[in-house]
Short mmCIF file of C-alpha atoms in Angstrom, two decimals:
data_model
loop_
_atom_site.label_atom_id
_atom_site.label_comp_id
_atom_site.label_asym_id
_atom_site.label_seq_id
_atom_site.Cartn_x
_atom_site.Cartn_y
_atom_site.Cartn_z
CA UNK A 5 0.00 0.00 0.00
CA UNK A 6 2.83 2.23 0.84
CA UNK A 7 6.39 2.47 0.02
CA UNK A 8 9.10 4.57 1.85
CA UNK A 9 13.07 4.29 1.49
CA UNK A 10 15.27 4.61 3.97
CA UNK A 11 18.24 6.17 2.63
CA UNK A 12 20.38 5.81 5.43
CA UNK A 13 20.14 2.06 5.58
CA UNK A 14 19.64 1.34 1.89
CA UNK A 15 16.23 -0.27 2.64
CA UNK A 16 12.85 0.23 1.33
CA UNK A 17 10.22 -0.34 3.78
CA UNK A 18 6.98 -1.36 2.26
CA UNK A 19 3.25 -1.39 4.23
CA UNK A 20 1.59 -4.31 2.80
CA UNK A 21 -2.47 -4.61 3.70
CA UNK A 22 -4.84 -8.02 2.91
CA UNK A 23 -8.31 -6.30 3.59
CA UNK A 24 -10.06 -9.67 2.95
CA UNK A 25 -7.50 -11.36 5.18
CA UNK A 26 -7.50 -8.81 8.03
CA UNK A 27 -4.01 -8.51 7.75
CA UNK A 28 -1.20 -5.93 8.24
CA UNK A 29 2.22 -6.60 7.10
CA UNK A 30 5.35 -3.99 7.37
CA UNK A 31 8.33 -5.40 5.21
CA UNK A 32 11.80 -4.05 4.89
CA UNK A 33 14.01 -4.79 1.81
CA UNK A 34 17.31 -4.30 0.71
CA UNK A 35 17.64 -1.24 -1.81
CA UNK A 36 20.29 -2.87 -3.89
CA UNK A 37 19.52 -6.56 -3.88
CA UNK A 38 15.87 -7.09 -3.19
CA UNK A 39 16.51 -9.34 -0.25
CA UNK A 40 13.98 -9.77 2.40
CA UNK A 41 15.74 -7.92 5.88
CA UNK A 42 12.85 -7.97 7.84
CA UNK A 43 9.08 -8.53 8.10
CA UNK A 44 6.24 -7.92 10.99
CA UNK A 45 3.03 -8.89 10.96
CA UNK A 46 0.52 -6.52 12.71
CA UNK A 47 -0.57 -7.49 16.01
CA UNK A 48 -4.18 -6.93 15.62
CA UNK A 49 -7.06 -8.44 13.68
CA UNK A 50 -8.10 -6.43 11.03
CA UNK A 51 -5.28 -4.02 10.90
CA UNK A 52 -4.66 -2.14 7.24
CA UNK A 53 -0.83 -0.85 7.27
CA UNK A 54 -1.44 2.09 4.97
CA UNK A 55 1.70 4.05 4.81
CA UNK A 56 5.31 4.65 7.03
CA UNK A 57 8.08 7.14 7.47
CA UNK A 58 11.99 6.15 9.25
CA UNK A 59 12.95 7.61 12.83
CA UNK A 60 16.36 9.17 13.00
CA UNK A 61 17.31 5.61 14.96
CA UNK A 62 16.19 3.32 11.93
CA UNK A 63 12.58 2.61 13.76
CA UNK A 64 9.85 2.75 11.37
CA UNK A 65 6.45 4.55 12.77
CA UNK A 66 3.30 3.48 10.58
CA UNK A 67 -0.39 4.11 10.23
CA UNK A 68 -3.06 1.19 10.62
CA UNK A 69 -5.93 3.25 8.89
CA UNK A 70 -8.69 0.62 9.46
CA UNK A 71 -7.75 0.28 13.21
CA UNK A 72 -7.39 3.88 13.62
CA UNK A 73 -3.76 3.17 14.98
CA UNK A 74 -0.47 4.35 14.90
CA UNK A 75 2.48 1.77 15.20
CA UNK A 76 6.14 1.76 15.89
CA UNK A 77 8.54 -0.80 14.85
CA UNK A 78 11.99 -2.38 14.71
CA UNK A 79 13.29 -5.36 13.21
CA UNK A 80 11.53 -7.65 15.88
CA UNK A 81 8.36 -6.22 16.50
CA UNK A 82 5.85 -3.40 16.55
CA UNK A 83 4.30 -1.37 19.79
CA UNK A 84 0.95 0.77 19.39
CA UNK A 85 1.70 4.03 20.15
CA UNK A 86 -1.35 5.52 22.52
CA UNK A 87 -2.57 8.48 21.12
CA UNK A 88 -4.60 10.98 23.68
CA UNK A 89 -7.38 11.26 21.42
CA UNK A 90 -8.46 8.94 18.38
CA UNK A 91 -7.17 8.83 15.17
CA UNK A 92 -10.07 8.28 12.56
CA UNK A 93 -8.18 6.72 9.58
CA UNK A 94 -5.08 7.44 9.73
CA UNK A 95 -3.49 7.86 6.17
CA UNK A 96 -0.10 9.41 5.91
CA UNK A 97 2.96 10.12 7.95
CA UNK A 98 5.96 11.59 8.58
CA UNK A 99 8.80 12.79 10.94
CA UNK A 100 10.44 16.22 11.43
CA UNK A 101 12.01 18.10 14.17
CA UNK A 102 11.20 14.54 16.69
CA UNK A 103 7.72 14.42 15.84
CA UNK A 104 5.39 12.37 13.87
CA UNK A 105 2.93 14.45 11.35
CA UNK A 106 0.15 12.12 11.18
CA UNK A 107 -3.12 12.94 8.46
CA UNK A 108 -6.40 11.38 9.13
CA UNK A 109 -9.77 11.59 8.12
CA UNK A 110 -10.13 14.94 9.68
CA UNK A 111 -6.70 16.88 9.25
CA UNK A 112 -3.34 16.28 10.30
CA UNK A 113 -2.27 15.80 13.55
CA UNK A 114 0.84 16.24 15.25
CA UNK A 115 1.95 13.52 17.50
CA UNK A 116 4.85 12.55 20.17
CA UNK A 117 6.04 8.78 18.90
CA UNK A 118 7.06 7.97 22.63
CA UNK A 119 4.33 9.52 25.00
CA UNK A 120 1.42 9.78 22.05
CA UNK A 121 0.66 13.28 23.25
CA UNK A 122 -1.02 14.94 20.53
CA UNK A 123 -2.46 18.37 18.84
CA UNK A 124 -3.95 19.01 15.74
CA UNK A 125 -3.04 21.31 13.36
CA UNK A 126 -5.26 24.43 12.68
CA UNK A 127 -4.77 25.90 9.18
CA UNK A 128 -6.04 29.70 9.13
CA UNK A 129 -7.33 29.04 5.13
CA UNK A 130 -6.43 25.97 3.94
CA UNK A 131 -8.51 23.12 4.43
CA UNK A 132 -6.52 19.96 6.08
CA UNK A 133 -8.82 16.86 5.12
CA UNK A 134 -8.07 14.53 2.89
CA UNK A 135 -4.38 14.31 2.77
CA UNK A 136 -3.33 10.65 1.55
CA UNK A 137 0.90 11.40 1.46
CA UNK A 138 3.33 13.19 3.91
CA UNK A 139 6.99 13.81 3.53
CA UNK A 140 9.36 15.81 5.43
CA UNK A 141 12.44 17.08 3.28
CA UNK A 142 14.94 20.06 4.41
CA UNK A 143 12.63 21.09 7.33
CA UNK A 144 9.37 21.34 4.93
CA UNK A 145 6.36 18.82 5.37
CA UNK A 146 4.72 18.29 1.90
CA UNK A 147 1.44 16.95 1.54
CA UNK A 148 -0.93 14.89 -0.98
CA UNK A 149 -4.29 16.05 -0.76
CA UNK A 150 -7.17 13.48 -1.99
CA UNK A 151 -10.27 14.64 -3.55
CA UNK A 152 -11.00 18.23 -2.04
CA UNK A 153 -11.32 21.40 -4.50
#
C-alpha cells in the first residue's frame, strides 16, 4: 500500500495490507539486492498498514488506517503508540524536528512517537482533510491532498 526508502540504511520499507485477510504486514528490503531484511506482521485483527516514514534511529512509525492506529517498529516487532485522542483513519505520515505528522480523516495531527501526546493542526485558510501522502524534506512537510477542490 505504501512504500518509503530509507536512505540511510539502503532499505525500502513497504506497508503491505490483505483487507479480505484482516491482515497488516510492514516489510523491509534491501535497496540494492531485493533481499527480504525484515518482516512484521501486525498485532491486531483487522489491521490495514497504509503508509510509514523512518525515525532518526532506523525505527519505522506506521499508520493502521482501518484500526485507527499508529504503530512503531523495529526489526523484531511493533508497539501501538497511545494516542490521547483517536485517530479516525489514519493515512499518511511523517517525521520532522522529533515528531510524527500524522493525516487522518479529519486533518493532520501532530503527534509525540514515545508519550502519544497529541495536537492538531489548525490551518487559518487551507482546508486539512483529505491528505493521503506526507513527507518531510529540508525542514518542509509536503502533503498529498485526496479529492478536495
Amino acid at each position: 500500500v505504501g512504500l518509503r526508502v530509507d536512505a540511510a540504511r539502503s532499505d525500502l520499507i513497504a506497508c503491505l495490507s490483505d483487507e479480505a485477510g484482516g491482515k497488516g504486514r510492514l516489510v523491509r528490503l534491501a535497496l540494492a539486492t531485493g533481499a527480504e531484511r525484515s518482516q512484521i506482521d501486525l498485532p491486531a485483527a483487522g489491521a490495514f498498514c497504509n503508509d510509514s516514514t523512518v525515525l532518526p534511529d532506523g525505527r519505522v512509525a506506521f499508520t493502521d488506517s482501518t484500526g485507527g492506529r499508529l504503530w512503531i517498529a523495529d526489526r523484531s516487532g511493533a508497539r501501538q503508540v497511545p494516542t490521547d485522542r483517536p485517530l479516525t483513519y489514519p493515512n499518511g505520515i511523517a517525521f520532522l524536528n522529533g515528531r510524527l505528522f500524522v493525516a487522518h480523516a479529519d486533518g493532520v495531527r501532530i503527534v509525540d512517537p514515545e508519550s502519544g501526546r497529541s495536537r492538531d493542526i489548525v490551518a487559518k485558510d487551507t482546508a486539512l482533510v483529505g491528505i493521503d501522502g506526507l513527507i518531510a524534506g529540508s525542514g518542509v512537510l509536503y502533503a498529498v491532498q485526496n479529492g478536495t477542490v
